[in-house]
Short mmCIF file of C-alpha atoms in Angstrom, two decimals:
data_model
loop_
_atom_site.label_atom_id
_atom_site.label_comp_id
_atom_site.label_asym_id
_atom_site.label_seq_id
_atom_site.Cartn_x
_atom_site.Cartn_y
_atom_site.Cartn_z
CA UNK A 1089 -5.11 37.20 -0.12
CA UNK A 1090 -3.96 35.24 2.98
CA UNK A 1091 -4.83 31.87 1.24
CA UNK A 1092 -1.92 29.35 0.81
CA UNK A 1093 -1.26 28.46 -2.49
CA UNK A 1094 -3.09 25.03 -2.99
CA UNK A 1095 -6.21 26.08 -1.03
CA UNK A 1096 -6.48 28.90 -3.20
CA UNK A 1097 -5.84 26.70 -6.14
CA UNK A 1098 -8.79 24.68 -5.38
CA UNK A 1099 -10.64 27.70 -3.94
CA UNK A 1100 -10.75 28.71 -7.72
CA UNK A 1101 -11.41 25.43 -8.66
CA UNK A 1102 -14.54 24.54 -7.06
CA UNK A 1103 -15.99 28.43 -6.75
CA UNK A 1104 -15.00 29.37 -10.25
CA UNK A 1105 -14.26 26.68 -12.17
CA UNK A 1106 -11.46 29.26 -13.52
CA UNK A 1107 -8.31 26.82 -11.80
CA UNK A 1108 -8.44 24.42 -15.21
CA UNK A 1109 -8.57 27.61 -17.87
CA UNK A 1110 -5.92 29.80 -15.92
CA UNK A 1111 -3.47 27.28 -14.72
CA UNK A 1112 -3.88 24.23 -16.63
CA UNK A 1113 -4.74 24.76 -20.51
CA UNK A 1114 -3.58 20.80 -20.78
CA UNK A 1115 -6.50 19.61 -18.23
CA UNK A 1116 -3.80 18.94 -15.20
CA UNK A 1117 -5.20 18.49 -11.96
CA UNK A 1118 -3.99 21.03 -9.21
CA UNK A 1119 -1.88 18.03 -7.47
CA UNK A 1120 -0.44 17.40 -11.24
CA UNK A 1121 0.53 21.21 -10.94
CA UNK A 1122 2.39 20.95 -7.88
CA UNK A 1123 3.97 17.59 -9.06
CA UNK A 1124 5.18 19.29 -11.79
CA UNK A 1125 6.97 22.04 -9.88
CA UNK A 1126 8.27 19.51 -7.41
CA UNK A 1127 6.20 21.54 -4.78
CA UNK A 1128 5.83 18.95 -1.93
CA UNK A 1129 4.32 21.47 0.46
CA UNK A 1130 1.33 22.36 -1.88
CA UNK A 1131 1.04 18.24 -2.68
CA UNK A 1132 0.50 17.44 0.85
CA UNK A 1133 -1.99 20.43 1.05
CA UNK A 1134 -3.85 18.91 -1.98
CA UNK A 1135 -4.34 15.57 -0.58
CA UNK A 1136 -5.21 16.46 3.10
CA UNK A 1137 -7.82 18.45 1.65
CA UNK A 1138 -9.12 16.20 -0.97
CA UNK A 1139 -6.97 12.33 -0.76
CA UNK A 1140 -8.96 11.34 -4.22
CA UNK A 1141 -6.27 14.36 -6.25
CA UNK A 1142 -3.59 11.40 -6.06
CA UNK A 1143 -6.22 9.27 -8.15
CA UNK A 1144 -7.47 11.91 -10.36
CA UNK A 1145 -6.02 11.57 -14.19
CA UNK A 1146 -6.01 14.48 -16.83
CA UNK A 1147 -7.24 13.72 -20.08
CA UNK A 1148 -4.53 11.52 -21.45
CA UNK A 1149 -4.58 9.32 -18.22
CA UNK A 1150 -1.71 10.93 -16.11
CA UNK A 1151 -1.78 10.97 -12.50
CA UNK A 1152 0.17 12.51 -9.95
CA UNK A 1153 2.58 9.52 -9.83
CA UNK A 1154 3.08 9.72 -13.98
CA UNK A 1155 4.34 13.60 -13.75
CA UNK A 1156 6.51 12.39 -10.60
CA UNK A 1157 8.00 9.27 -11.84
CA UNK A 1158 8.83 11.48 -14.88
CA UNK A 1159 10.65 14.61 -13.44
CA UNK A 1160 12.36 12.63 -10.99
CA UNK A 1161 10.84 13.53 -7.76
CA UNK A 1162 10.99 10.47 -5.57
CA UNK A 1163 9.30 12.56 -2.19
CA UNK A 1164 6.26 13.24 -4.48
CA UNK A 1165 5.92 9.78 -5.91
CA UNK A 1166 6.11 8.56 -1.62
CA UNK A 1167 3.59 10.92 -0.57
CA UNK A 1168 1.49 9.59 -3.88
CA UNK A 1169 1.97 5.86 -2.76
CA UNK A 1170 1.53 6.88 1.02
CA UNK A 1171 -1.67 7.95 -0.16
CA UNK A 1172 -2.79 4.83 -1.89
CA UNK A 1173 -1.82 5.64 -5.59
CA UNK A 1174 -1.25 2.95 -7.89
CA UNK A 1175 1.93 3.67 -9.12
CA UNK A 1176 1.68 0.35 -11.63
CA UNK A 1177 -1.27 2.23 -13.31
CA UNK A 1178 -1.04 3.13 -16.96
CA UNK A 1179 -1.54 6.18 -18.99
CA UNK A 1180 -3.98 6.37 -22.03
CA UNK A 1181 -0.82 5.32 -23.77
CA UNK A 1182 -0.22 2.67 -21.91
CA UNK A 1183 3.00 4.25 -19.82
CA UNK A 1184 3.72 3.17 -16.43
CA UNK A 1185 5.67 5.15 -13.91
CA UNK A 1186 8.55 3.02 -14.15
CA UNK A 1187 8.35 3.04 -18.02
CA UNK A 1188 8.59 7.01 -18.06
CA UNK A 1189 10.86 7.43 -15.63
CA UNK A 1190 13.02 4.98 -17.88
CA UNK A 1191 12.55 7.13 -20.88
CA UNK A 1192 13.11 10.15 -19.22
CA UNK A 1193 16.27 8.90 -17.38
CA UNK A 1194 18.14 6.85 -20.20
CA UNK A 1195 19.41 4.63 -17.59
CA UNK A 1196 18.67 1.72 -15.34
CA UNK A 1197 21.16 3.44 -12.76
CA UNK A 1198 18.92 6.79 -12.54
CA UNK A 1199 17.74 7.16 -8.69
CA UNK A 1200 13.98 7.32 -9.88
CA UNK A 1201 14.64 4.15 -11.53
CA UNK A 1202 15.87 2.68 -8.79
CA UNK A 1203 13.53 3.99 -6.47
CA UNK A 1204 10.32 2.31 -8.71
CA UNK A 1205 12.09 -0.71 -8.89
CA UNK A 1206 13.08 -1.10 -5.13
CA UNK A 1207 9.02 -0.71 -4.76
CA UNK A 1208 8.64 -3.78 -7.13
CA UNK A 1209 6.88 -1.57 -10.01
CA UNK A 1210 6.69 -2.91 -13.29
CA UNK A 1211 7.81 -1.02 -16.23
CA UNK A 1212 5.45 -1.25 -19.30
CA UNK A 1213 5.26 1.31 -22.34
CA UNK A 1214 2.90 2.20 -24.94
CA UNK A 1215 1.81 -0.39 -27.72
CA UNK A 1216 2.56 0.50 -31.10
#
């Protein structure tokens, strides 16, 4: 096709509406989908296209910094911040970046950990 792979990401998006139903049955934005796959290149593509993807949530309240924080990708969660994320925001649950990256890590020495804490980001988990 000659696109690169976020343009034609949102190319489908915004034509066809058909981005959401092929590529994200779970209602993740495109930048969540490159987050996930620790894609930096198609992250940077997202946001010089369209800066607001860093803000956008999915339906349980999950940003670009959330997935990040979680799968340990410290370059996405820069570019995120870089871009004027709030990295202290919560889920729907209540999660912070810090908080997941706590669970996900099982220690206060993980490098993510670190990383969110050098930043001065507070860690604060769901309310039961």
């Amino acid at each position: 096709l000659g696109f690169h792979e976020p343009c034609f990401y949102l190319f489908c998006h915004f034509l066809f509406k058909s981005e959401r139903r092929r590529y994200s049955e779970t209602g993740s934005t495109v930048a969540q989908r490159a987050t996930k796959e620790g894609n930096v290149e198609s992250l940077r593509e997202c946001v010089e296209i369209l800066k607001d993807f860093v803000y956008r949530r999915d339906p349980d309240g999950w940003t670009p910094s959330h997935e990040g924080s979680r799968s340990g990708y410290t370059r996405i969660v820069e570019i995120s911040v870089d871009t004027g994320a709030n990295i202290n925001e919560q889920t729907n649950a209540g999660a912070t970046a810090l908080y997941l990256a706590e669970q996900e890590a099982h220690c206060e020495s993980h490098k993510m950990v670190k990383f969110l804490k050098d930043m001065g980001r507070i860690s604060l988990g769901p309310e039961f």
